[in-house]
Coordinates of C-alpha atoms in Angstrom, one line a residue:
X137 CA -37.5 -114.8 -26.5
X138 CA -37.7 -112.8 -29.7
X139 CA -40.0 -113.6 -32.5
X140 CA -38.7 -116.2 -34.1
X141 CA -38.6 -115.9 -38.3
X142 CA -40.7 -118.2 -40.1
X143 CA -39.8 -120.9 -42.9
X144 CA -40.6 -118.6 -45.3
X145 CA -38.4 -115.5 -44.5
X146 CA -35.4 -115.4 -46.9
X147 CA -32.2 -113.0 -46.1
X148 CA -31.4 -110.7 -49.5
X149 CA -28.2 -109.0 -50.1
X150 CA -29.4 -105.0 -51.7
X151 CA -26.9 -102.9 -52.2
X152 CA -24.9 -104.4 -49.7
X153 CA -27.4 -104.5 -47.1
X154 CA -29.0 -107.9 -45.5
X155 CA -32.5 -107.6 -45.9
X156 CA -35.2 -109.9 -44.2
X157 CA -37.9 -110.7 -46.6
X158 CA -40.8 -112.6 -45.4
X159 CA -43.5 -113.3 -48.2
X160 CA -46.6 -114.7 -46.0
X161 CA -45.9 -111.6 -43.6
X162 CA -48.9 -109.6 -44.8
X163 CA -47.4 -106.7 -43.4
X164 CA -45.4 -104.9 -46.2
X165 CA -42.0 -104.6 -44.7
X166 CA -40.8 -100.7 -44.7
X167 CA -37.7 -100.5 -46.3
X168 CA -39.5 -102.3 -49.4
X169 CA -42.4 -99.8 -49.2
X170 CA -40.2 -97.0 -49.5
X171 CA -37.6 -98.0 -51.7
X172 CA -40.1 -99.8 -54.4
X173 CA -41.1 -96.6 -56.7
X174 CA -38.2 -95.2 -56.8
X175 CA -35.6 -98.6 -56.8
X176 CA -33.3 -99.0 -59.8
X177 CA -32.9 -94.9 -60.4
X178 CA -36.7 -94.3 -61.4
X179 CA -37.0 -90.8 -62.9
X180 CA -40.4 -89.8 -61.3
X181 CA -41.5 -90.2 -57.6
X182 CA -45.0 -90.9 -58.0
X183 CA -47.4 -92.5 -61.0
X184 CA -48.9 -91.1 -63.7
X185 CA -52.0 -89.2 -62.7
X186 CA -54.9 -91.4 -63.6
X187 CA -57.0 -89.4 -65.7
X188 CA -54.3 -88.3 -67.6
X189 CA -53.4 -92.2 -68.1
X190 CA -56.8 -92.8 -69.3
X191 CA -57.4 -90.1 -71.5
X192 CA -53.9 -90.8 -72.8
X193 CA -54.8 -94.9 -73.2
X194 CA -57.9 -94.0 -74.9
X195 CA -56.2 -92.2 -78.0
X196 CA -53.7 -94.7 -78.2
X197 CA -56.3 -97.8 -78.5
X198 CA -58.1 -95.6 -81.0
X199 CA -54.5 -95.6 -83.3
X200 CA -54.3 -99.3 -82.4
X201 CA -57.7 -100.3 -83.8
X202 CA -56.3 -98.4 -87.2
X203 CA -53.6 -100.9 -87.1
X204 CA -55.7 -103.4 -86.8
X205 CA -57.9 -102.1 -90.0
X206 CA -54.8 -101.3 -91.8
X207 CA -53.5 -105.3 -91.4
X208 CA -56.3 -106.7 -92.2
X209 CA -56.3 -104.3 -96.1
X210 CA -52.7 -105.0 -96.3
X211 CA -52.3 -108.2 -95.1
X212 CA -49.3 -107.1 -92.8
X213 CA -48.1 -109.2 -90.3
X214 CA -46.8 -107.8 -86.3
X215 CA -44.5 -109.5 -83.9
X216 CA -44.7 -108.1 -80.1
X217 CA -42.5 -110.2 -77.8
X218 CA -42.5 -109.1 -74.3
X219 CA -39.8 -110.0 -71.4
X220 CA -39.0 -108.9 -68.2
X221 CA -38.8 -110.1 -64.9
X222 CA -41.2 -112.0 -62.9
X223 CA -44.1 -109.4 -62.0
X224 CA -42.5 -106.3 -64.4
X225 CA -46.0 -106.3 -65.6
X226 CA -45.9 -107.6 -69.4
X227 CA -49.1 -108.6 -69.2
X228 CA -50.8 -105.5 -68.1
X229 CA -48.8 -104.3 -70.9
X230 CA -50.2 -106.5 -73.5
X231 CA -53.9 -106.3 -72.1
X232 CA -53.7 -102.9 -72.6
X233 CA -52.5 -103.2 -76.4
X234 CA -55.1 -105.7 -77.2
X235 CA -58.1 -104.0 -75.3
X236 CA -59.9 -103.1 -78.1
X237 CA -58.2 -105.0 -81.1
X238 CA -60.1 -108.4 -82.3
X239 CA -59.3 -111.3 -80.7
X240 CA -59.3 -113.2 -83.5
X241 CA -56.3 -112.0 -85.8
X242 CA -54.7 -110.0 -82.8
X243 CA -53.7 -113.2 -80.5
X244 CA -51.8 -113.4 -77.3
X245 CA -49.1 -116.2 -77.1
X246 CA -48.2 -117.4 -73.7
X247 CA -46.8 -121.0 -74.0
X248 CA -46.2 -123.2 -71.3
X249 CA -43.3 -125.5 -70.3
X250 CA -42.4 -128.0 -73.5
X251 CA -44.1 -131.2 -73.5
X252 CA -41.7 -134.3 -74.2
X253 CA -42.0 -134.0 -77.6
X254 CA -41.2 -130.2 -78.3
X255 CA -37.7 -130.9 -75.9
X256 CA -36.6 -133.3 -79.0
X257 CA -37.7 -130.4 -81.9
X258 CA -35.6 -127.2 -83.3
X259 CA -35.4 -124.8 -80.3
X260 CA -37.4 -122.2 -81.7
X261 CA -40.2 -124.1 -83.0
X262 CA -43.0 -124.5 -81.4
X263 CA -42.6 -120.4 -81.2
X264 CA -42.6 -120.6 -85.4
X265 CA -46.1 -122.4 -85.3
X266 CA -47.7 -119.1 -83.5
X267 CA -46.2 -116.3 -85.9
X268 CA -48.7 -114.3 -88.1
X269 CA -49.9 -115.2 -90.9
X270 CA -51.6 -112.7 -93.3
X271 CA -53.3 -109.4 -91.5
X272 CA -52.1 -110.7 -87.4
X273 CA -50.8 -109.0 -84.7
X274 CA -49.3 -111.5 -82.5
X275 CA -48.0 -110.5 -78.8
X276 CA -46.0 -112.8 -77.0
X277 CA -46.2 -113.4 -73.2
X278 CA -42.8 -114.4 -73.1
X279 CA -40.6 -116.1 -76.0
X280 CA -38.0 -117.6 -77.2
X281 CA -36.1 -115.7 -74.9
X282 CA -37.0 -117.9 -72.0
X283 CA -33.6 -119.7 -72.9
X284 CA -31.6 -116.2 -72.4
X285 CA -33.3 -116.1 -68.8
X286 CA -35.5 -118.6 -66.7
X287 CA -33.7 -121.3 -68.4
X288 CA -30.2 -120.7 -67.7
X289 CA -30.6 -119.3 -64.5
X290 CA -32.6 -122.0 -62.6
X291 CA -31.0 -124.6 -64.5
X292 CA -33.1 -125.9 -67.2
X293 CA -30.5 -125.7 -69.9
X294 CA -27.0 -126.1 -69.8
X295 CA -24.3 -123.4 -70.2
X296 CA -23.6 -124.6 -73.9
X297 CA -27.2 -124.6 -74.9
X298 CA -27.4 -120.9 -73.4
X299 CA -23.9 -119.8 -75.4
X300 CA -25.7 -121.5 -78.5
X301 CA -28.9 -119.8 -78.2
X302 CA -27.5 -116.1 -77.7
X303 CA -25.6 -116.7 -81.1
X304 CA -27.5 -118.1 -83.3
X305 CA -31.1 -115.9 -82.1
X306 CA -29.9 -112.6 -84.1
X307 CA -29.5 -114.8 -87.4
X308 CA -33.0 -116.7 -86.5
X309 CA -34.8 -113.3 -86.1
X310 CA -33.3 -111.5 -89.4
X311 CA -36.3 -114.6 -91.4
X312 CA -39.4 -113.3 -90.0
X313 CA -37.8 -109.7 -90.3
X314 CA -36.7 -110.1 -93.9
X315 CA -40.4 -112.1 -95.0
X316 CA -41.6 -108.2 -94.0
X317 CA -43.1 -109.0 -90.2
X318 CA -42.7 -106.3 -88.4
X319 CA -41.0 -107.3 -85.0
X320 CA -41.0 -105.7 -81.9
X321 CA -39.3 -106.3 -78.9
X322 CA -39.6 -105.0 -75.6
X323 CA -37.7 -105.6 -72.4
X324 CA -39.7 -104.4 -69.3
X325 CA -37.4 -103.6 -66.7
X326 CA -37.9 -103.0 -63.0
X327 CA -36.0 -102.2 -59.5
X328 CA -35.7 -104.9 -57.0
X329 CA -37.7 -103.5 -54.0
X330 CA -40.6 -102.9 -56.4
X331 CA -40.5 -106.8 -57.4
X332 CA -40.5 -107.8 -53.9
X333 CA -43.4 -105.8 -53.3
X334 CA -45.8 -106.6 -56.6
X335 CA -44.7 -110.2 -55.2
X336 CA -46.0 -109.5 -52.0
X337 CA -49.3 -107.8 -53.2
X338 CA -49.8 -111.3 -55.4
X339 CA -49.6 -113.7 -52.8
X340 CA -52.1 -111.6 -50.1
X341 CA -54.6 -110.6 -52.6
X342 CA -57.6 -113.2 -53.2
X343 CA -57.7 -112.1 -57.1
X344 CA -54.5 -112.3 -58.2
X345 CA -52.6 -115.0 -56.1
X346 CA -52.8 -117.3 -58.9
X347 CA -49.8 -114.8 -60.5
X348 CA -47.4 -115.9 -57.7
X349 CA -45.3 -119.0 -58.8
X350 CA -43.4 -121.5 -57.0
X351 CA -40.6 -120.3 -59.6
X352 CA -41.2 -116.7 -58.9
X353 CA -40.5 -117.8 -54.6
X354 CA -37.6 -119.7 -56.1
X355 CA -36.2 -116.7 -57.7
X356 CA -36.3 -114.1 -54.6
X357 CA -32.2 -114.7 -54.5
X358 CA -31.2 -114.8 -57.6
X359 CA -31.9 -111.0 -59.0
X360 CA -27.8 -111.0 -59.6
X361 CA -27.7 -114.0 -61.7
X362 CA -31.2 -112.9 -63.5
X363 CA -29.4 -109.5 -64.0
X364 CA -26.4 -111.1 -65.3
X365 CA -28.5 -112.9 -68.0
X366 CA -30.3 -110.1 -69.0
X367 CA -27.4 -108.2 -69.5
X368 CA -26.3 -111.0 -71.9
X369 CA -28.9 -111.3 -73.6
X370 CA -29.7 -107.4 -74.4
X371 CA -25.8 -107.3 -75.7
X372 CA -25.6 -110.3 -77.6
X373 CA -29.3 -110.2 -79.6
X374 CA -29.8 -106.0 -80.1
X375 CA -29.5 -105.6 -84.0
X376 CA -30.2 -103.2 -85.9
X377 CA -32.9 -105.7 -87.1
X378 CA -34.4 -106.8 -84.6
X379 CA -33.6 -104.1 -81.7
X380 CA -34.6 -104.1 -78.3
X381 CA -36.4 -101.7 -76.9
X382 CA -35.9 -101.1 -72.8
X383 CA -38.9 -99.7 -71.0
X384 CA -38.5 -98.5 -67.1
X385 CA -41.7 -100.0 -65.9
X386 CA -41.5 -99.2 -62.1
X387 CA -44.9 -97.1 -63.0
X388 CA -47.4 -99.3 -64.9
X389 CA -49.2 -96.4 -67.1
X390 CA -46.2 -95.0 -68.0
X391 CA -44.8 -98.0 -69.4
X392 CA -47.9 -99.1 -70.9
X393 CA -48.6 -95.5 -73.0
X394 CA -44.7 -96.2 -74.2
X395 CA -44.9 -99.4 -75.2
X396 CA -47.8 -98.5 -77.2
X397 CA -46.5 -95.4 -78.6
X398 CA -43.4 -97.3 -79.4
X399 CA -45.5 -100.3 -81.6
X400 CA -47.5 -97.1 -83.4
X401 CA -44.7 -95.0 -84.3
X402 CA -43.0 -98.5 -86.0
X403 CA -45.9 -98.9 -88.1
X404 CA -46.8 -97.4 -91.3
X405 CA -50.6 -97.7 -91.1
X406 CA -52.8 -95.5 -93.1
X407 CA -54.5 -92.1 -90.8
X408 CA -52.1 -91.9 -87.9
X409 CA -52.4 -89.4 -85.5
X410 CA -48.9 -88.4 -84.3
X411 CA -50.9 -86.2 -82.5
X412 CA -52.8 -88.6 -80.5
X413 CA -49.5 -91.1 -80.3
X414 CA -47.5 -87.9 -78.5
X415 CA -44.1 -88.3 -77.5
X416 CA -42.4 -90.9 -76.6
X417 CA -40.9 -90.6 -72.5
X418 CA -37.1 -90.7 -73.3
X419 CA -36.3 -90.6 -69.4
X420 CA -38.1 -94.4 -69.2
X421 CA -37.7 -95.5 -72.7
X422 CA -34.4 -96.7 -74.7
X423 CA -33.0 -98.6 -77.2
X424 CA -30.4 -101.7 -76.7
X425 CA -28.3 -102.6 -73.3
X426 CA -26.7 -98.7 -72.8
X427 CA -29.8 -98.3 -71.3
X428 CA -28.9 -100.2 -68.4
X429 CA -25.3 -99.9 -68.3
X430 CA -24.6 -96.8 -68.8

């Protein structure tokens, strides 16, 4: 008899193809392993040297710790929000923003499900009791755009809440944008086969199994319906207000020096270093949905 698959092997429909994925398998299937870097059209076949990614990180903290200085004279205030899909890495992402910044008026917001009482409240505000007040930088694991994604897609708001959400966000971000925070948004975006396999490395590595969520299992089949939402989503809440900026992050550094470079070119702090900042990767970074559709 041939080996028999196990309870947890789900069949995946890529490009056409039926794919057996089995997450407890700690074998690495070879189709994933192959296709991971370069899935969803990645520019570059292999990562960013490392000592180049250092060296490069190391300027850009230095910039960031001016921003920080430069907050707390002018009592500016800084919006981060950062989505993607389950594992695209938004928190390596911010991690590496806030390295070297002061926890204490640079915060990370990662909120978790509503609690009974925030379900009866305004949509968006228990997300309006974390924003900046004077001389913070704020980065958010994950927003209000939970209900442009997660929520519609495994069914924890209904279509009409959904509809209601995509309108009505651009005209809720233009307040914090005309009070004078500075908003950034960033949509980490990565190729199927390279999900599957930061999933698998999750669930067989002792350090960082705790990532892997019962939601992120539920979610293996339903990259076309994520997709779909986040398609929506980039269309209906890009403004020229509160734009959206798309980062390819099937290679960690490189979308970690752009997101950076991006938040220090958007800020008018006192003794930057365009120097230091460099260029920004065109070929992984974009602005708004043509990024993804053409």
């Amino acid at each position: 008899m041939g080996k028999q698959p196990s309870s947890s092997a789900v069949t995946l429909n890529i490009d056409g193809k039926k794919r057996v994925f089995d997450i407890d398998d700690p074998k690495l299937p070879d189709w994933v392993k192959d296709e991971a870097f370069g899935s969803d059209d990645y520019p570059y076949d292999k990562k960013l040297d490392r000592d180049e990614y250092e060296d490069a990180l190391e300027a850009l903290q230095i910039e960031l710790v001016k921003v920080q200085s430069w907050l707390g004279e002018t009592g500016e205030r800084v919006i981060a929000v950062f989505e993607g899909r389950d594992a695209a890495g938004k928190g390596g992402s911010i991690a590496a923003t806030r390295a070297y910044m002061n926890p204490r008026s640079a915060r990370i917001v990662a909120l978790p499900k509503p609690t009974e009482t925030e379900r009866g409240q305004w949509y968006y505000q228990r997300y309006v009791d974390h924003f900046p007040t004077s001389g913070e930088f704020i980065l958010f694991d994950r927003s209000w755009y939970n209900r442009a994604g997660v929520e519609p897609v495994m069914g924890f708001c209904t279509p009409e809440q959904h509809m209601h959400f995509l309108e009505e966000t651009p005209y809720f971000e233009r307040m914090p944008v005309k009070e004078g925070i500075h908003l950034f948004k960033f949509w980490l975006n990565i190729g199927r086969e390279m999900q599957l396999k930061r999933f698998h490395d999750r669930r067989h590595s002792k350090l960082k199994a705790w990532k892997l969520s019962p939601m992120d299992i539920a979610s293996l089949d339903k990259w076309d319906d994520y997709t779909e939402k986040r398609d929506m989503m980039l269309k209906e809440t890009h403004s020229a207000h509160a734009p959206w900026t798309v980062v390819r992050a099937n290679d960690k550094r490189r979308a970690r020096l752009n997101v950076i470079r991006t938040l220090l070119n958007g800020l008018p702090y006192a003794n930057k270093d365009k120097a230091a900042i460099g260029e920004i990767d065109e070929a992984i970074v974009g602005t708004g949905p043509k990024v993804l559709n053409g």
